Amino acid sequence: MRALRETPRHSATAPATSGGDKVAHPVQTHIFNKISPTGHFLAPCGIYLWQSDPIYGRTPHESPLNPMATPDAKPAPSGLIPVALAILLFVWFAQFAPRIASGEVIRAGFDWAPSLGVSLTFTLDGLSLIMALLITGIGALIHLYARDYMAGHPQFNRFALYLTAFMLAMLGVVTADNLMALFVFWELTTVTSYLLIGFDHDSANSRRSALQGMLVTGAGGLCLLAAFILIGEVAGTYAISQIPDGALKNSLFYTPITILVLLGAFTKSAQFPFHFWLPNAMAAPTPVSAYLHSATMVKAGVYLMARLHGDLGGSGLWIWTLTLAGGFTAVFASVLALRQTDLKTALAYTTLMALGTITLLLAAPVPYALTGAIAFLVVHSLYKAALFLVAGLVDHGTGTRDVTLLSGLGRKMPFTALGATLAALSMAGLPPMIGWIGKEVIYAGGLKTPMPLLVIGAALAANALMVAVAYLFAIRPFWVGKTRAPHAPHEGRWTMWIAPVVMGLTGLGLGIYPHALQQLVDPAVVAIYGGEAKAAGLHIWAGLGMPFYLSLATFTLGALIILAAKPLSGLIAALSRRLPVFDAGWDSFLRGLKAFAAWQTGVIQPGKISLYFAATFSVMVVAIGLPLVLMLDFGPLIRLPDLNPVLMLISILIVAGTGLVLRTRERITAIAGLGTVGIGISLIFILFSAPDVAITQLLVETLVVVLFAVAALRLPQVRDMTPALPRVVALPIALGMGAVVSLVTLAVTATPFDAHLTDWFAAHAYPDGHGLNIVNVILVDFRALDTMGEITVVMVAAASAYALLKGLRRTKGSPE
Amino acid sequence: MSWIVSLPLIIPFATAVLSFLWRRSHLGGLVSVTGAAAQLVAAGVLMASTWQNGYTVGQMGGWDAPFGITLVADLLSAVMVVITAITGLAVAVYALSEIDARREELGYHALFHVLLTGVTGAFLTGDLFNLYVWFEVMLIASFGLLVLGGTKAEIDGGVKYVALNLVSTMLFLMATGLLYGLTGSLNMADLAQSVRASDNQGLVTVIAMMFMVAFGVKAALFPLFFWLPASYHTPAFSVSAVFAGLLTKVGVYALIRAFTLIFVSDVALTHQILLWAAVLTMITGVLGAASQNDFRKILSFHIVSQIGYMVLGLALFTPLALTGAVFYLVHHIIVKANLFLVSGVAHKLAKGTDLSRIGGLYKTAPLLAFLFLIPAFSLAGFPPLSGFWAKYVVVKASFEAGAFVAGAAALVVGALTIFSMTKIWAEAFWKDHPDGQEPRLRDIALRERLLALAPIAGLAALTVVIGLFPAPFLDLASRASAQLLDPQAYIDAVMPGGPS
């Protein structure tokens, strides 16, 4: 909603903004200079405006149609590939229509990860077919449009690639039968839409919007993953078509599964309270918005609810959640749409309204309501895509999308106006458009739901507001008043206006001949509801009845809203300023998350090695000490060792040496202390009749002391003796560590030693190892690999030390 | 048999020696790459043999287990050796584009291959003390690699790394000594038997905890991972790539080995502790990543976070969960090493790793952007890449085992992983370079460019292949998991005649 607040600023500066777009582009600057000396003056302003206006901060390339922006830009031939692909797919899917209409379901697929029950299986039934036709049909037109719209854009090929990938992913979503396959495609739509929303990647706003969309739908996706896994566990299969009837509804996990599925669907379909990402997603280039908002992305959530309707629907949880969320989203969004001045933003809010209405109709297991949902899904896809494309044409043709700056465009942009008008009529639900039939069915279906008042009330309010929005945003700018625009309006190329015109005419055609749509809707309703469902009839004249009167009420209410548009819009603006702003809430959520993460990391990873030691040793004390205390029977273990006076003496020597190390300030003294410890240990070896080990130990100790002493002479004295940790912390850790190790050692030595290795070594050292000294034979033969490893360690240590001394550089760097 | 299992160890060792001798000539690098390639072949042979026979066992010096040292590869070991060799080869090639003559003269290639020797040794050894030796080899070689650059930051990181790891190794040694005192054995198969037979199970659990802490430090489990984020962002990119790929995974491997083969008498306690450690590791790691603003530091914290997923697989201790752990290990090594390599190229092009100071790579270096996107999205768990399957299997296993909190944590952490991967993407790639630079791959000399990008592309292709054709990899992981849950087969393979 931050975007909304920016709107007035934009409206005040819109004429200059388009200039800014041109000037900011390095290639265009010289053109501007040639044309007008004011270019020098305008350039900095333009750059300023371009950078300061987040939602309209499009890259300069985004206005390629503007003849001054890229004078010679020709649409790339590569852009025809996706168009052809989409048309081919459309035809391919369309040929199944008769078979689907006759009740057939087409399946195909192959194993993917059979051990997990994941396969790439696809189903084409009524619901999938209708979605697939919308995706490919509208996709073809949008690809055609985008080719011109993005002409000359240096990243056009990437754009076409993402958009194509997105289209294919959507097709996967609506045709997958295996839930995991569906999830894979679902996530692919998230990823590709991320790349598309953030397409104008130099703009911070685009990046923010892309991230927002990604995180909201991505989090929803993870809920969905959880839900699907649970469904798999409960139903024993991921194949939607094979989930036994009632398996989910009667399961203990019904509630979590439903909540998780709805979280996934609501985030994707931008239902309140997850709606905020969708208006921001308009940061994408207009063809993307047109596609995302109409036939694809947002419809994925709705599709999923429809697809799982039979398995999850019907419960109080399902009905209430969908009714409330859908109804609220529909009304709330259409109210907000009314107060917009930017064409695209207004359309974005009407998308929310449409999704809300469809959700509302998917709540109840009533074939009539489901018919309404499907019919309206088609209606909305057609008019919404058309209107977005119109917005793009208007933007290019006039330099602004602010409706307050536009009027009477019809004469200059006749084809755009035609497309806009047809779409607007359908949106308003006027006969003979398909929108009229859609509205009638919504009312007819709504009346049959368990909560007719609620559903009809919400639908009526939303539809009336749609009438107003259709007039204000798609009729008035074209047909009312003198021609007015920031610069002389002109029509776009035919490859661009053809798309909205075709969509509009399709809406008209289906309205006049609804039987064609009926053929598709019937099997779709069967697919959602189950075998015995009977879809509502689609008729241009369904007779005088409640739906008809409701339609009349809608138009009357709509007309009233149009008349009161100005004061209403002011009122809504004033109201919405008081409401919590979700978009700002998102920002503070992210800020909070980052702050928490930073705090946590500061605590865990403060960069001080003394703290790391303290933590590591504390963990040792606790992790080893607790089971020690809990599990060991200390009684028989702790016998004091035999009080051999010599051993006692040596022990005292060792302890004294340790104390010396701890207390001294002199390195030399410390080393001497360590040496004492070492000598004490070698004495113990001698006592236990291992003179060879003792000699080795003695040699090592001597060498270490000598080498250390030599090194220490050249080092400065240790001055700072303040301990890194306060004693109160360090002491218990140290004592604990000592106690734990001593106790474990005592416990182990109290158990009888199993000498099967020692005995074997003794027996085989001479006859097989040909050595008289067992230790030697162990070192160089029985366990020679160890010795080789240790020698390597010593060698590498030497090499590292050499490298360290030789390589030490006086460079600045940032330690942790 | 003996040769098949020891060659993957001998080759890097020999390579280390040769490249040390030739460290002053350009032959050193050539030797390094050739040796790495040879190791990959040897690893492949080992894999084939193990796939066929279940276990490949070699008694070193001809002294039968449990008296000598046994090298033994089950499928987990074989997989790890193969993946080590792949990483080794990729990084060896990449290093030729990065490591300067100064570092080469100080013995970079030799240290690198000693490190590979240590890692391979750790995966192959069937002897607990020998494992300790390989840990030491790894530790000292990695210390050498860390401080080779000689900058203050590197030495600071190196000291923290070595000090904390020494504590772990010390504890490991102590625990090994105590376990020897308790059972009189060091051979893991022999230990597995005598630990099971021990009538002092309380003491066994205490010693098991010592191993858990010691390996936990190595694996960078919460709350023992301090050394990792302190050091991984400082050295040369080749070095941090091989560290990121392999080092912590040796810790995870050791945990898996110890807590499936030896310490399985009190699963209710030990594996429950592992479970909570895993969950906390996932969460703290990913939050750490969210708080960072440096390419490599973000990646480093993600290592921690993902260690959690693998250990979670171990902790759940079901066939599917262990399958997930093994799959995750393999996926993670490929992807993580690759991301560090990409960060190296990004550093070279955009002159830094601080995300606020770089940018513009998407516009002018789209190939690199593409090569980043694949491992990054794989790491974030997006399908159809390897990371998706890894995450999916672990979460599924959690739910099946009734560990809903752990499964939910894994999913939430997944969302946060997306957050920090997109942060890198938006800052380093999408955003314009703050100094207006237009970093292009062409600015790097052709030879260097190829040497840097070929391994990146190769590893990226691998994650795509695993993602698109997961079935054989899942089969492998699930066979490995089945072996892990059948210690008796391991014991029989190592000591066919039974204990003497």
Tab-separated table of C-alpha atoms in Angstrom, chain B residues 51-250:
chain	number	residue	atom	x	y	z
B	51	TRP	CA	27.697	-51.301	-5.432
B	52	GLN	CA	28.233	-54.848	-6.593
B	53	ASN	CA	29.479	-56.440	-3.388
B	54	GLY	CA	27.899	-54.300	-0.731
B	55	TYR	CA	31.218	-53.773	1.023
B	56	THR	CA	34.762	-53.337	-0.149
B	57	VAL	CA	37.186	-54.290	2.576
B	58	GLY	CA	40.932	-54.090	2.739
B	59	GLN	CA	43.063	-55.235	5.681
B	60	MET	CA	46.090	-52.990	5.656
B	61	GLY	CA	49.405	-54.779	5.900
B	62	GLY	CA	47.579	-58.050	5.640
B	63	TRP	CA	46.727	-58.028	9.360
B	64	ASP	CA	43.204	-59.174	9.765
B	65	ALA	CA	40.648	-57.208	11.686
B	66	PRO	CA	40.501	-56.426	14.503
B	67	PHE	CA	44.282	-56.498	14.888
B	68	GLY	CA	45.490	-54.377	12.043
B	69	ILE	CA	43.834	-51.391	10.470
B	70	THR	CA	40.930	-52.080	8.202
B	71	LEU	CA	39.836	-49.870	5.363
B	72	VAL	CA	36.242	-50.523	4.544
B	73	ALA	CA	33.806	-48.959	2.149
B	74	ASP	CA	30.129	-49.483	2.512
B	75	LEU	CA	27.887	-47.525	0.166
B	76	LEU	CA	27.924	-44.446	2.364
B	77	SER	CA	31.723	-44.405	2.407
B	78	ALA	CA	31.909	-45.054	-1.310
B	79	VAL	CA	29.475	-42.269	-2.060
B	80	MET	CA	31.406	-39.892	0.131
B	81	VAL	CA	34.695	-40.837	-1.512
B	82	VAL	CA	33.217	-40.252	-4.947
B	83	ILE	CA	31.790	-36.920	-3.975
B	84	THR	CA	35.088	-35.962	-2.363
B	85	ALA	CA	36.878	-36.784	-5.573
B	86	ILE	CA	34.383	-34.767	-7.605
B	87	THR	CA	34.774	-31.772	-5.339
B	88	GLY	CA	38.517	-32.276	-5.339
B	89	LEU	CA	38.704	-32.254	-9.108
B	90	ALA	CA	36.423	-29.254	-9.451
B	91	VAL	CA	38.371	-27.225	-6.937
B	92	ALA	CA	41.738	-28.357	-8.273
B	93	VAL	CA	40.789	-27.029	-11.679
B	94	TYR	CA	39.328	-23.860	-10.269
B	95	ALA	CA	42.437	-23.271	-8.172
B	96	LEU	CA	44.508	-22.912	-11.327
B	97	SER	CA	42.539	-19.781	-12.075
B	98	GLU	CA	42.907	-18.349	-8.617
B	99	ILE	CA	45.966	-19.466	-6.710
B	100	ASP	CA	48.941	-17.207	-7.324
B	101	ALA	CA	52.521	-18.301	-7.703
B	102	ARG	CA	53.309	-17.215	-4.163
B	103	ARG	CA	50.783	-19.580	-2.677
B	104	GLU	CA	51.878	-22.313	-5.049
B	105	GLU	CA	55.450	-21.976	-3.907
B	106	LEU	CA	54.359	-22.249	-0.317
B	107	GLY	CA	52.871	-25.610	-1.195
B	108	TYR	CA	49.223	-24.900	-1.861
B	109	HIS	CA	48.652	-27.931	-4.087
B	110	ALA	CA	50.386	-30.278	-1.704
B	111	LEU	CA	48.343	-29.058	1.240
B	112	PHE	CA	45.198	-29.374	-0.813
B	113	HIS	CA	45.870	-32.998	-1.622
B	114	VAL	CA	46.897	-33.804	1.914
B	115	LEU	CA	43.516	-32.450	2.887
B	116	LEU	CA	41.842	-34.713	0.347
B	117	THR	CA	43.881	-37.619	1.698
B	118	GLY	CA	42.670	-36.884	5.195
B	119	VAL	CA	39.058	-36.574	4.125
B	120	THR	CA	39.159	-39.757	2.067
B	121	GLY	CA	40.924	-41.579	4.846
B	122	ALA	CA	38.255	-40.541	7.310
B	123	PHE	CA	35.552	-41.890	5.019
B	124	LEU	CA	37.317	-45.180	4.402
B	125	THR	CA	38.794	-46.176	7.681
B	126	GLY	CA	37.185	-48.848	9.754
B	127	ASP	CA	39.301	-48.081	12.782
B	128	LEU	CA	38.471	-45.513	15.400
B	129	PHE	CA	42.008	-44.451	16.201
B	130	ASN	CA	42.868	-44.327	12.538
B	131	LEU	CA	39.910	-42.000	12.104
B	132	TYR	CA	41.512	-39.772	14.687
B	133	VAL	CA	44.708	-39.760	12.676
B	134	TRP	CA	42.862	-38.693	9.545
B	135	PHE	CA	41.147	-35.976	11.528
B	136	GLU	CA	44.552	-34.681	12.505
B	137	VAL	CA	45.782	-34.839	8.934
B	138	MET	CA	42.747	-32.848	7.829
B	139	LEU	CA	43.131	-30.389	10.626
B	140	ILE	CA	46.740	-29.591	10.010
B	141	ALA	CA	46.343	-29.423	6.244
B	142	SER	CA	43.359	-27.141	6.545
B	143	PHE	CA	45.236	-24.937	8.967
B	144	GLY	CA	48.045	-24.648	6.440
B	145	LEU	CA	45.586	-23.754	3.708
B	146	LEU	CA	43.882	-21.207	5.923
B	147	VAL	CA	46.976	-19.247	6.797
B	148	LEU	CA	48.693	-19.576	3.444
B	149	GLY	CA	47.587	-16.129	2.372
B	150	GLY	CA	49.169	-14.576	5.425
B	151	THR	CA	46.711	-11.731	5.880
B	152	LYS	CA	45.572	-10.720	9.312
B	153	ALA	CA	42.033	-11.863	8.691
B	154	GLU	CA	43.198	-15.256	7.516
B	155	ILE	CA	45.395	-15.769	10.537
B	156	ASP	CA	42.685	-14.656	12.919
B	157	GLY	CA	40.297	-17.129	11.295
B	158	GLY	CA	42.957	-19.807	11.186
B	159	VAL	CA	43.741	-19.531	14.884
B	160	LYS	CA	40.102	-19.754	15.917
B	161	TYR	CA	39.622	-22.651	13.577
B	162	VAL	CA	42.574	-24.604	14.803
B	163	ALA	CA	42.124	-23.876	18.492
B	164	LEU	CA	38.498	-24.972	18.641
B	165	ASN	CA	39.113	-27.977	16.448
B	166	LEU	CA	42.008	-29.048	18.614
B	167	VAL	CA	39.672	-29.126	21.583
B	168	SER	CA	37.445	-31.424	19.611
B	169	THR	CA	40.294	-33.665	18.518
B	170	MET	CA	41.553	-33.833	22.069
B	171	LEU	CA	38.156	-34.935	23.280
B	172	PHE	CA	37.983	-37.435	20.439
B	173	LEU	CA	41.320	-38.915	21.467
B	174	MET	CA	40.281	-39.057	25.081
B	175	ALA	CA	37.029	-40.759	24.206
B	176	THR	CA	38.839	-43.244	21.991
B	177	GLY	CA	41.204	-44.052	24.817
B	178	LEU	CA	38.347	-44.559	27.231
B	179	LEU	CA	36.441	-46.717	24.799
B	180	TYR	CA	39.569	-48.791	24.293
B	181	GLY	CA	39.841	-49.113	28.026
B	182	LEU	CA	36.263	-50.293	28.199
B	183	THR	CA	36.325	-52.719	25.293
B	184	GLY	CA	39.942	-53.344	24.466
B	185	SER	CA	39.365	-52.639	20.807
B	186	LEU	CA	39.683	-49.938	18.164
B	187	ASN	CA	38.284	-51.632	15.107
B	188	MET	CA	34.816	-50.228	14.544
B	189	ALA	CA	33.234	-53.543	13.652
B	190	ASP	CA	34.794	-55.147	16.683
B	191	LEU	CA	33.710	-52.187	18.790
B	192	ALA	CA	30.189	-52.493	17.539
B	193	GLN	CA	30.081	-55.998	18.945
B	194	SER	CA	31.813	-55.420	22.216
B	195	VAL	CA	29.893	-52.226	22.948
B	196	ARG	CA	26.668	-54.066	22.399
B	197	ALA	CA	27.882	-56.851	24.636
B	198	SER	CA	29.174	-54.557	27.355
B	199	ASP	CA	27.370	-54.865	30.641
B	200	ASN	CA	28.158	-51.286	31.520
B	201	GLN	CA	25.729	-49.541	29.188
B	202	GLY	CA	25.600	-46.405	31.332
B	203	LEU	CA	29.288	-45.862	30.787
B	204	VAL	CA	28.869	-46.580	27.091
B	205	THR	CA	26.330	-43.779	26.873
B	206	VAL	CA	28.667	-41.393	28.648
B	207	ILE	CA	31.447	-42.184	26.203
B	208	ALA	CA	28.969	-41.914	23.349
B	209	MET	CA	28.260	-38.378	24.488
B	210	MET	CA	31.956	-37.597	24.359
B	211	PHE	CA	32.052	-38.724	20.759
B	212	MET	CA	28.907	-36.778	20.018
B	213	VAL	CA	30.445	-33.565	21.290
B	214	ALA	CA	33.771	-34.210	19.572
B	215	PHE	CA	32.140	-34.954	16.224
B	216	GLY	CA	29.579	-32.247	16.859
B	217	VAL	CA	32.342	-29.653	16.853
B	218	LYS	CA	33.657	-31.072	13.601
B	219	ALA	CA	30.208	-31.124	12.067
B	220	ALA	CA	29.481	-27.593	13.316
B	221	LEU	CA	26.425	-28.524	15.329
B	222	PHE	CA	24.750	-26.019	17.578
B	223	PRO	CA	26.189	-24.810	19.917
B	224	LEU	CA	29.632	-25.871	18.796
B	225	PHE	CA	29.920	-24.253	15.382
B	226	PHE	CA	31.759	-21.049	16.287
B	227	TRP	CA	34.896	-21.927	14.389
B	228	LEU	CA	33.111	-22.173	11.068
B	229	PRO	CA	31.644	-18.712	10.542
B	230	ALA	CA	34.828	-17.338	12.101
B	231	SER	CA	37.100	-18.727	9.443
B	232	TYR	CA	35.399	-19.754	6.211
B	233	HIS	CA	35.137	-16.318	4.699
B	234	THR	CA	38.820	-15.473	4.999
B	235	PRO	CA	40.981	-17.737	2.814
B	236	ALA	CA	41.284	-18.114	-0.935
B	237	PHE	CA	37.997	-19.037	-2.591
B	238	SER	CA	39.256	-22.436	-3.668
B	239	VAL	CA	40.119	-23.158	-0.076
B	240	SER	CA	36.797	-22.071	1.323
B	241	ALA	CA	35.031	-24.032	-1.395
B	242	VAL	CA	36.704	-27.287	-0.493
B	243	PHE	CA	36.248	-26.588	3.216
B	244	ALA	CA	32.602	-25.737	2.720
B	245	GLY	CA	32.045	-28.838	0.689
B	246	LEU	CA	33.921	-31.397	2.716
B	247	LEU	CA	35.135	-30.566	6.195
B	248	THR	CA	31.940	-30.400	8.197
B	249	LYS	CA	30.620	-33.327	6.249
B	250	VAL	CA	33.413	-35.466	7.666
